[in-house]
mmCIF file of C-alpha atoms in Angstrom:
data_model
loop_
_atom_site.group_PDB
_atom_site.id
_atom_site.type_symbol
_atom_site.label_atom_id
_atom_site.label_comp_id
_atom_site.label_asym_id
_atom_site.label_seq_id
_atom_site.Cartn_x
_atom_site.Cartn_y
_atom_site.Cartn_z
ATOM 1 C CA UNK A 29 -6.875 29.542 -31.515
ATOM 2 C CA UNK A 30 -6.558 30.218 -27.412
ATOM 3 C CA UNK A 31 -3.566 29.831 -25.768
ATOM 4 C CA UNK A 32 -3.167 26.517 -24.937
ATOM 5 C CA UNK A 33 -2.702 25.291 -21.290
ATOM 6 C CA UNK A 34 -1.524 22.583 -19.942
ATOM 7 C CA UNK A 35 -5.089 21.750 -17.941
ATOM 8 C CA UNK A 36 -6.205 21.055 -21.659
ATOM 9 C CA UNK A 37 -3.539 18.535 -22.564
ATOM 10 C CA UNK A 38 -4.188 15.342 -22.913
ATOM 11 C CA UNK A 39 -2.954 11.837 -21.503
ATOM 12 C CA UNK A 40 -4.820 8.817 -23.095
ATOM 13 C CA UNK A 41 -4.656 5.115 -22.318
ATOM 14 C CA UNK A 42 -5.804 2.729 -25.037
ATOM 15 C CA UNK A 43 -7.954 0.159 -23.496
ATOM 16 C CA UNK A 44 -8.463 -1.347 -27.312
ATOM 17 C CA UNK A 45 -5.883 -2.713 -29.619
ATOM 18 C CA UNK A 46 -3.265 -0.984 -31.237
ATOM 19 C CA UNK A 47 -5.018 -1.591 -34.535
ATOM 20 C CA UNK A 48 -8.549 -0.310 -32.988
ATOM 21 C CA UNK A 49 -7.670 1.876 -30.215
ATOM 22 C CA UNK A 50 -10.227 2.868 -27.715
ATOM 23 C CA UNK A 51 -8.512 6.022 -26.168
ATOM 24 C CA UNK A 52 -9.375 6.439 -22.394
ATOM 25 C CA UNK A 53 -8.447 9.882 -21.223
ATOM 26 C CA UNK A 54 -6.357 9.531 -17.932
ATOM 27 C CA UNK A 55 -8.125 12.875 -15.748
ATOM 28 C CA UNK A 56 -5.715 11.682 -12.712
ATOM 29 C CA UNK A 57 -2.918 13.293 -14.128
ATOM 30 C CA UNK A 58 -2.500 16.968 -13.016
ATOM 31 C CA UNK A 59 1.284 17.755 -14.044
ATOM 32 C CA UNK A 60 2.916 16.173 -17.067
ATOM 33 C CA UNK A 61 5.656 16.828 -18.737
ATOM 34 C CA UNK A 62 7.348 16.198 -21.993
ATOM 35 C CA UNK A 63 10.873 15.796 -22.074
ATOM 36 C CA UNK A 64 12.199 15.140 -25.747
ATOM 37 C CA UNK A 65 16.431 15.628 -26.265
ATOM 38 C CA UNK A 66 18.563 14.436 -28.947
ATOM 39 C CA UNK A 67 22.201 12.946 -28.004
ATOM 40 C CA UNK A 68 24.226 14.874 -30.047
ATOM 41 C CA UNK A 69 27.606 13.945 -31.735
ATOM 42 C CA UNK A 70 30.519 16.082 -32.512
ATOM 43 C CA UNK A 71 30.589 16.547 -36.509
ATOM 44 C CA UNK A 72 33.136 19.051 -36.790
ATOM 45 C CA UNK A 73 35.883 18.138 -39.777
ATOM 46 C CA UNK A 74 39.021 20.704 -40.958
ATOM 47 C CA UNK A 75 36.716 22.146 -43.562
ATOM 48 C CA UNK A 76 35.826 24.596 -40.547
ATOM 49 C CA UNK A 77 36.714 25.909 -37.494
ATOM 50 C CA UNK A 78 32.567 26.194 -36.171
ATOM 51 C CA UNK A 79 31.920 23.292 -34.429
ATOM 52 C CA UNK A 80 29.884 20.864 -36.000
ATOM 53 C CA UNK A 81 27.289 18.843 -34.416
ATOM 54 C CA UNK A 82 24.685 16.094 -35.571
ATOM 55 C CA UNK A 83 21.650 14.384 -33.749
ATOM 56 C CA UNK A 84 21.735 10.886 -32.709
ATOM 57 C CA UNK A 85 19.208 9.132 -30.809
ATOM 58 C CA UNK A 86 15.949 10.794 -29.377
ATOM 59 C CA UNK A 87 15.574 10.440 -25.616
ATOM 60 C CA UNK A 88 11.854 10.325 -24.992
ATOM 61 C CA UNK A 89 10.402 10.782 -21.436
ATOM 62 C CA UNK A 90 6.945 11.775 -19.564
ATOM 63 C CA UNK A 91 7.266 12.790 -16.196
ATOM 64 C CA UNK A 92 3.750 13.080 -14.454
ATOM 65 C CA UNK A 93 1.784 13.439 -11.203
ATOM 66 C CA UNK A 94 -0.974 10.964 -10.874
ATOM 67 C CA UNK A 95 -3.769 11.545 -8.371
ATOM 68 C CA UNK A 96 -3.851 7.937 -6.297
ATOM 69 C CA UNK A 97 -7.407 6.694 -5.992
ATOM 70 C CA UNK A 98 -7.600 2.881 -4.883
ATOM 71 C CA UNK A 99 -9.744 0.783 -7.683
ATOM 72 C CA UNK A 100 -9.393 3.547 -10.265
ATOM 73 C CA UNK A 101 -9.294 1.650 -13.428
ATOM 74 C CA UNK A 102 -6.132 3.896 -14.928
ATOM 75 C CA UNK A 103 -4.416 4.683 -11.352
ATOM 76 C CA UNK A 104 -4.535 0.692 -11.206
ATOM 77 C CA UNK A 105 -3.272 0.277 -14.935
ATOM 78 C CA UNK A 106 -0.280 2.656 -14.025
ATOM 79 C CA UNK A 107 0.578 0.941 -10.509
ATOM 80 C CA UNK A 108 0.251 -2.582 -12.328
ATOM 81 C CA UNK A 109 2.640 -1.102 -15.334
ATOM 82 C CA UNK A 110 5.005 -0.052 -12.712
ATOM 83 C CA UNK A 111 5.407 -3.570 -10.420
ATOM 84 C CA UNK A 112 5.665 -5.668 -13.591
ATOM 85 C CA UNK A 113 6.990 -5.479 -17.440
ATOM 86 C CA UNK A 114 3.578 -4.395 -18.916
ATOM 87 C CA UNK A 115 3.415 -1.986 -21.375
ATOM 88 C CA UNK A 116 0.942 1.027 -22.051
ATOM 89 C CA UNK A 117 -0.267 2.398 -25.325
ATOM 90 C CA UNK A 118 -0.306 5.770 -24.480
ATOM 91 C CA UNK A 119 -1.301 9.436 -26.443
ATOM 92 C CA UNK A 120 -0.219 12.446 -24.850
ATOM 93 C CA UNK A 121 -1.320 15.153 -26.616
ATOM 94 C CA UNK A 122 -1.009 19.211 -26.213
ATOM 95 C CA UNK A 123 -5.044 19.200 -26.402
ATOM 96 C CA UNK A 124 -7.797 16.931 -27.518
ATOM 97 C CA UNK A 125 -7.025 14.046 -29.828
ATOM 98 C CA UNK A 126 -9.925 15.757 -32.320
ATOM 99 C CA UNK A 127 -8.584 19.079 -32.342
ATOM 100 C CA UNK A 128 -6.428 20.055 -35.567
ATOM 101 C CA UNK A 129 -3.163 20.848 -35.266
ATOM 102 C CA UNK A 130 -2.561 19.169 -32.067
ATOM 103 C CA UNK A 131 0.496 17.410 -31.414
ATOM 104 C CA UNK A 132 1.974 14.482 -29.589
ATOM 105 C CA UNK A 133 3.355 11.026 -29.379
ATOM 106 C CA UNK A 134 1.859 7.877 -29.396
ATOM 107 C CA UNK A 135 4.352 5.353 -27.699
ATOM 108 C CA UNK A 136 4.482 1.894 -25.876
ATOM 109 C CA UNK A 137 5.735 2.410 -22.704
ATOM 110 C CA UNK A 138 6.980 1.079 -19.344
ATOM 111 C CA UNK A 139 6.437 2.660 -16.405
ATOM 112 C CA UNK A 140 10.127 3.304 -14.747
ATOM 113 C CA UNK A 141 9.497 5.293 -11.518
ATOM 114 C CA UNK A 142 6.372 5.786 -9.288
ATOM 115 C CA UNK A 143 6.781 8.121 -6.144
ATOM 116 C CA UNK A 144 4.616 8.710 -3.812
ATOM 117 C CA UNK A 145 4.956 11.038 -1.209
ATOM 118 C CA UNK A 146 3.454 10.168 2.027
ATOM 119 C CA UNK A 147 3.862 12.987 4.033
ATOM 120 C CA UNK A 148 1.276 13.787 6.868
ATOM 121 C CA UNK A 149 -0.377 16.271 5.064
ATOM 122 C CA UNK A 150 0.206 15.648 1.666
ATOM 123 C CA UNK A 151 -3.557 13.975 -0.697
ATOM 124 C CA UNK A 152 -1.116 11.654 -2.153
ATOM 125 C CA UNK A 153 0.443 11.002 -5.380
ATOM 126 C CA UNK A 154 2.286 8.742 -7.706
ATOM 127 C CA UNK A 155 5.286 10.785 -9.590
ATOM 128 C CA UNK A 156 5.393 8.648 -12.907
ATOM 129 C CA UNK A 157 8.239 8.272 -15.077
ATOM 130 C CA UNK A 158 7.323 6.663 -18.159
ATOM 131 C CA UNK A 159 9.557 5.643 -21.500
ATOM 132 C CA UNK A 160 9.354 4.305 -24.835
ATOM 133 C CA UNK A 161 9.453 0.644 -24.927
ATOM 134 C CA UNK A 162 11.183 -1.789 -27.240
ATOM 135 C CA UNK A 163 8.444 -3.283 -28.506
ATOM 136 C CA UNK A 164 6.267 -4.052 -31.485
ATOM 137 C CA UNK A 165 5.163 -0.950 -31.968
ATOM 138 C CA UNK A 166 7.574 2.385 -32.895
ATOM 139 C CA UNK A 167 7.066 5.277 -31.282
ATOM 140 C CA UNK A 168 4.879 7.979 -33.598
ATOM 141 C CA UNK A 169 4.801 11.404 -33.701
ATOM 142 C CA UNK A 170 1.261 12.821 -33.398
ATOM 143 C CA UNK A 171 -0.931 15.636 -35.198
ATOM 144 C CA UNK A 172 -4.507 15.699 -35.933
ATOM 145 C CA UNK A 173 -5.549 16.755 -38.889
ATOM 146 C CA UNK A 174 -9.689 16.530 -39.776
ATOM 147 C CA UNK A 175 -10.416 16.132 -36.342
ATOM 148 C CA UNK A 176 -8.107 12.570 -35.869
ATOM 149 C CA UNK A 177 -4.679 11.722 -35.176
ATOM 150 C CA UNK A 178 -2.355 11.232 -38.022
ATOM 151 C CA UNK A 179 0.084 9.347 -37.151
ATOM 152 C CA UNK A 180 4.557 9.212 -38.407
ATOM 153 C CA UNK A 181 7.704 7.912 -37.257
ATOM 154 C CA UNK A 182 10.313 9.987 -36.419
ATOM 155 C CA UNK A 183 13.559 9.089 -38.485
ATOM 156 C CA UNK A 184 17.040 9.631 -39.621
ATOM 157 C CA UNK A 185 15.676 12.565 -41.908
ATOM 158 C CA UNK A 186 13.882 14.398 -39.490
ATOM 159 C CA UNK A 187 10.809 14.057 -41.571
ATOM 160 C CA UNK A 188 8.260 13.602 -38.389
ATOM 161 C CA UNK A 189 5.238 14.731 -40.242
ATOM 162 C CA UNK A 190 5.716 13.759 -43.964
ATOM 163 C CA UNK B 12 -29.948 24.391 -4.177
ATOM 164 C CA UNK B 13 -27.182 25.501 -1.313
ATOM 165 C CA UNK B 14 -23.531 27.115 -1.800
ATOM 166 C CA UNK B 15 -21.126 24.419 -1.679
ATOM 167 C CA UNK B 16 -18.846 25.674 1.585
ATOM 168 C CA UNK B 17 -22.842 26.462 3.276
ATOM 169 C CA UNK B 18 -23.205 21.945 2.738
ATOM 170 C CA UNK B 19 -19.770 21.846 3.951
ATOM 171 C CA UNK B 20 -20.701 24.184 7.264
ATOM 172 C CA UNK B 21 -23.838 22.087 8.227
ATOM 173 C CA UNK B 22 -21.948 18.824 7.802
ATOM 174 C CA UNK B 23 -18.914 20.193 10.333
ATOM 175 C CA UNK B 24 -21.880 21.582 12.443
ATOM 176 C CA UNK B 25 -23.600 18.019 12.641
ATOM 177 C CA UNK B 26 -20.148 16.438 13.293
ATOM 178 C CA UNK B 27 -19.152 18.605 16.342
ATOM 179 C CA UNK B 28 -23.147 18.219 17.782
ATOM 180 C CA UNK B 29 -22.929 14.337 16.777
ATOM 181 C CA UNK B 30 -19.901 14.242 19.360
ATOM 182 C CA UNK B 31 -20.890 16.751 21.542
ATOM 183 C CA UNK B 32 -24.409 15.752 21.991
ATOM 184 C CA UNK B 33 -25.401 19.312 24.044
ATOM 185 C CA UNK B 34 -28.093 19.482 26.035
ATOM 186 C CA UNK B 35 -30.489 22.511 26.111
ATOM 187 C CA UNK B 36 -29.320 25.903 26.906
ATOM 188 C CA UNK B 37 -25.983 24.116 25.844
ATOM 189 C CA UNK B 38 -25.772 24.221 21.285
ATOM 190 C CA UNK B 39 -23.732 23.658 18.432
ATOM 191 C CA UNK B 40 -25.441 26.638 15.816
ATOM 192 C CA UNK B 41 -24.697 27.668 12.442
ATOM 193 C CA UNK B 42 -24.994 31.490 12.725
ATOM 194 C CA UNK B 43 -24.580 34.637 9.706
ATOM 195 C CA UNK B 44 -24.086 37.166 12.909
ATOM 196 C CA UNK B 45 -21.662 37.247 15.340
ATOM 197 C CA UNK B 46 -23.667 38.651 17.882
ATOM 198 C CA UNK B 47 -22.477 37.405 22.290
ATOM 199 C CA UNK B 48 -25.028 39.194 24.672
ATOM 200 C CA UNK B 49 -23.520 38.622 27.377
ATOM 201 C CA UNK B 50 -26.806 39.518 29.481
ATOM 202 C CA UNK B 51 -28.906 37.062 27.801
ATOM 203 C CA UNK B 52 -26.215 34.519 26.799
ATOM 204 C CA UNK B 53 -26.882 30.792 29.115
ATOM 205 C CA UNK B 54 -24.883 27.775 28.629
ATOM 206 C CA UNK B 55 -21.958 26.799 26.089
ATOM 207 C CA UNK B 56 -22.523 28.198 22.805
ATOM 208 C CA UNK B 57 -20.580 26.316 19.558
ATOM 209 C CA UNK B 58 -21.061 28.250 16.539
ATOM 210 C CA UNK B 59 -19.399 27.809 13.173
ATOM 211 C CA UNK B 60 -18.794 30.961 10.510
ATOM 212 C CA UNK B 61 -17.724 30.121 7.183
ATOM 213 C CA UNK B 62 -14.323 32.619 6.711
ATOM 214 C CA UNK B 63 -13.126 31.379 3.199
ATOM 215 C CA UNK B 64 -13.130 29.209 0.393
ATOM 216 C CA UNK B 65 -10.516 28.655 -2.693
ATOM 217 C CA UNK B 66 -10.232 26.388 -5.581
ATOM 218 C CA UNK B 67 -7.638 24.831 -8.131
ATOM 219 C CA UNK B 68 -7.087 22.461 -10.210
ATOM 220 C CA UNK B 69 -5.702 19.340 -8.292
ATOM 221 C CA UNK B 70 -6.205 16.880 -11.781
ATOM 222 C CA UNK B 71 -6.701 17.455 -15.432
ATOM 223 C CA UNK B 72 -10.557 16.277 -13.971
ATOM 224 C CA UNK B 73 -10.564 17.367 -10.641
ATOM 225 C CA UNK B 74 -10.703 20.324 -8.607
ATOM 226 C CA UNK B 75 -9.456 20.645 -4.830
ATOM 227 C CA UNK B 76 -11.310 22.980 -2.904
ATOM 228 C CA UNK B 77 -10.054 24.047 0.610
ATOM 229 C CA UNK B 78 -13.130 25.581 2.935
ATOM 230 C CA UNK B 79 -12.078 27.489 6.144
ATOM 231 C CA UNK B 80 -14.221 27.858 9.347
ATOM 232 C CA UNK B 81 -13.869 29.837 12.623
ATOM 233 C CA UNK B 82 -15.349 27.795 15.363
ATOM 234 C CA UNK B 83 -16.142 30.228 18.328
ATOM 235 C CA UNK B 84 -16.783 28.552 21.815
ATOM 236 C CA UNK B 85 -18.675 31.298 24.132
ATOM 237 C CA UNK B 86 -19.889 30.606 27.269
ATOM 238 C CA UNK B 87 -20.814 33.213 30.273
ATOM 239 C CA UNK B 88 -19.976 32.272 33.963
ATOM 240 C CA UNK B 89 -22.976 32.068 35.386
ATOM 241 C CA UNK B 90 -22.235 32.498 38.794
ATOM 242 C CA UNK B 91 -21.970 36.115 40.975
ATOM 243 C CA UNK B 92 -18.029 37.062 41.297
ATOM 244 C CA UNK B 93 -15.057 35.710 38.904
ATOM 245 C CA UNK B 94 -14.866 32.227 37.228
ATOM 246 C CA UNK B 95 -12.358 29.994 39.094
ATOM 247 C CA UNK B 96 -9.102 28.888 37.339
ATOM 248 C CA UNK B 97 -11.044 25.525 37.528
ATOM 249 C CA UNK B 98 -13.893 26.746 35.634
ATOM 250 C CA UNK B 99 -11.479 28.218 32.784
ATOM 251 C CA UNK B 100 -9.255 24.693 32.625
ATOM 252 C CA UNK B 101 -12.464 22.777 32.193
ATOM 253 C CA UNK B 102 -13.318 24.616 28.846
ATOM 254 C CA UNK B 103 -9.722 24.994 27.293
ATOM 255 C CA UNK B 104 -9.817 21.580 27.888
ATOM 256 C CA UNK B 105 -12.846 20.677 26.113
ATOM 257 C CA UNK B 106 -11.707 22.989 22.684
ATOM 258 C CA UNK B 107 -8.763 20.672 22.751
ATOM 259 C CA UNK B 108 -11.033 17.837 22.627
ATOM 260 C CA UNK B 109 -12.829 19.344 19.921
ATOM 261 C CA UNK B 110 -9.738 20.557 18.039
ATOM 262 C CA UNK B 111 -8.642 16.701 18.034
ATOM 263 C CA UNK B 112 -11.899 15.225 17.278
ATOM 264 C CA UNK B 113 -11.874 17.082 14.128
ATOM 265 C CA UNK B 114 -8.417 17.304 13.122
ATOM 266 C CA UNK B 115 -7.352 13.578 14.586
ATOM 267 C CA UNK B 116 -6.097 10.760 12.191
ATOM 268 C CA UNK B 117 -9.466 8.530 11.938
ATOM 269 C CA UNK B 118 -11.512 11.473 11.891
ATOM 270 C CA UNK B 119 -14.293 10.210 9.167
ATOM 271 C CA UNK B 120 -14.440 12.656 6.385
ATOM 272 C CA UNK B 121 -17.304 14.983 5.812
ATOM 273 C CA UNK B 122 -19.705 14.551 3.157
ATOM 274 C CA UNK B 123 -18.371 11.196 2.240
ATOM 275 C CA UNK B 124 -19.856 9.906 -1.097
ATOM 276 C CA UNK B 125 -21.330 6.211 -0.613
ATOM 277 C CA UNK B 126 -19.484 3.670 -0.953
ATOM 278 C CA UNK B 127 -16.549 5.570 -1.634
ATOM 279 C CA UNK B 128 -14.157 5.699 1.517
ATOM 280 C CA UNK B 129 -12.076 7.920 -0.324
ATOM 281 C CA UNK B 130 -14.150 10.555 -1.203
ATOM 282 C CA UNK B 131 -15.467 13.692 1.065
ATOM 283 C CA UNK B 132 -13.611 16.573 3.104
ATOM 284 C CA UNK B 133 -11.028 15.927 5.373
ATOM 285 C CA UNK B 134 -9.608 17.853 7.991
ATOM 286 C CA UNK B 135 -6.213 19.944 6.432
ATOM 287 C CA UNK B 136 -5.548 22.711 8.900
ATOM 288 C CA UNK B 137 -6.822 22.924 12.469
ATOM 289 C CA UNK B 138 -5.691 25.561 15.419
ATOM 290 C CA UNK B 139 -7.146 27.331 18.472
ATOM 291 C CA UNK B 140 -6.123 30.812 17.293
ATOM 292 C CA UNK B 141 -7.928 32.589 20.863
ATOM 293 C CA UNK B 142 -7.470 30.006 23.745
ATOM 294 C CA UNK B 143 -9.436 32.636 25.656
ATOM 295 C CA UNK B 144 -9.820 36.245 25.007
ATOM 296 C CA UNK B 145 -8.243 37.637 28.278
ATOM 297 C CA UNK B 146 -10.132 41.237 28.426
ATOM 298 C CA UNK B 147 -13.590 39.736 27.592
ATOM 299 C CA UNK B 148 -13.066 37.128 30.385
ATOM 300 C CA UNK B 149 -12.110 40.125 32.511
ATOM 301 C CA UNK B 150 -14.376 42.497 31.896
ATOM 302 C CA UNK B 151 -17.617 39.926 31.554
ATOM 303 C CA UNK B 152 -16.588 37.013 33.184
ATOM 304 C CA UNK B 153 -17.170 35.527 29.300
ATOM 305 C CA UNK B 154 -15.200 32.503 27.774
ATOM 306 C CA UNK B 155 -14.400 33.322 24.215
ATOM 307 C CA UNK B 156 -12.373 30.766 22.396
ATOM 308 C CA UNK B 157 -11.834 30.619 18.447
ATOM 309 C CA UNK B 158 -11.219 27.525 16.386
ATOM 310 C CA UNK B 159 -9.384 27.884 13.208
ATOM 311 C CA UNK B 160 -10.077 24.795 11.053
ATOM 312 C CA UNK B 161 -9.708 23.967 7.170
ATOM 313 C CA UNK B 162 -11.065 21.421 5.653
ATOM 314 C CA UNK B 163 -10.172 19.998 2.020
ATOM 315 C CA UNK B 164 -12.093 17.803 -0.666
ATOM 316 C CA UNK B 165 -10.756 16.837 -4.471
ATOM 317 C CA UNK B 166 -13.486 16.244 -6.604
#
């Protein structure tokens, strides 16, 4: 397998349901990022003097650029997501969604921040900030396997792809 | 089928004739050589080289593609002894008319899709790099002045 680049990751938008998703890639993105950190609690007990330290809760964030085109039918999903509560089923993916071993996250989530940079000469764009939602629907961790996304929830045990 | 940044040339071209409207031995041209004879040179001469072209990814599905032009404004005083300062004003005034019809705010874009207002080239970078070349107007009485001007499209 190439290296893969981040030109060939992949931002969908689910334009189905959640149980029949029609994924819509999202080409207005150019940077994305994912930004996945545990909280961490001090462990440590007299049975050692290393410091011991356990995960808690999984802070999940995308951080993106989205190219602003008036009308576009995902720029205007994203703006709408960020002036009211709606929520987005999203995929973002490290490649295509039918290309094994890629991996991911599907999550519902609410669009927190939108910048957008007017200056003079700037083509502009909407910096997204985008978070899991409490919703129906858990967040999943993502890798395809035979040429679809399978799909788990990350838990207590660590056991994201079981 | 023509290069991409040869389109974009012939659409600036049209654009500075469009507002320019010359009149014979006056012309906007489109030129491969730079070639001023002096001697046989009449009238205000606009011509337009492509210098450079680049591309990048500006989207997961788009590119942005930034085209650079010189823009050389040569014209010969026609008359027997040296241009007036009068003469000289009256050109360096009309390349900074040209510098802000392409470069101002509600300048329409180039090669504009239909339809689609936001589509097409617009104007990035724009300077007069030569306001006049000083030995060529001393030497051969001949106005040289050099537009530098960039123009961008994401598509």
């Amino acid at each position: 397998m190439s290296t893969p680049l981040g030109i060939k990751a992949k931002l969908y938008r689910n334009t189905g349901t959640y149980g029949s998703p029609t994924w819509s890639e999202v080409t207005l993105i150019s940077d994305l990022a994912v930004n996945a950190q545990w909280d961490e609690a001090d462990a440590s007990a007299r049975s050692s003097r290393v410091k011991s330290t356990a995960k808690t809760m999984l802070a999940l964030e995308f951080t993106g650029r989205l190219k602003v085109v008036p009308g576009n039918a995902a720029y205007t999903a994203f703006v709408n997501a960020l002036m009211s509560d709606d929520v987005l089923d999203v995929l973002v993916l490290n490649g295509a969604r039918d290309v094994n071993d890629v991996r991911g996250y599907r999550c519902d989530v609410q669009v927190f921040q939108g910048n957008e940079d007017q200056a003079m000469a700037n083509a502009l764009f909407l910096d997204i900030v985008m978070k899991p939602n409490d919703y129906t629907n858990p967040v999943k961790a993502v890798l395809v396997t035979t040429g679809a996304p399978t799909y788990a929830i990350p838990g207590p045990d660590g056991d994201t792809y079981a | 089928m023509s290069a991409r940044v040869v389109e974009v040339r012939d659409a600036l071209t049209a654009r500075i004739s469009d507002w320019w409207g010359p009149a014979a031995p006056n012309a906007v041209r489109a030129p491969w050589r730079m070639d001023y004879r002096t001697a046989e040179l009449v009238g205000r001469k606009v011509d337009v080289y492509p210098a450079e072209y680049a591309s990048e990814n500006a989207t997961r599905g788009a590119e942005q593609s930034d085209y650079r032009f010189l823009i050389v404004v040569a014209e010969v005083y026609p008359d027997p002894g040296d241009p007036p300062d009068d003469w000289i004003d009256e050109r360096v005034a009309w390349c900074e008319a040209l510098l802000d019809t392409l470069d101002g705010r509600d300048a329409a874009r180039l090669l504009p899709a239909e339809g689609d207002p936001f589509s097409g080239l617009w104007c990035e970078l724009a300077a007069v790099t030569t306001v006049f070349d000083l030995e060529e107007l001393t030497t051969r009485n001949f106005f040289f002045s050099v537009l530098d001007v960039t123009y961008r499209e994401q598509a």
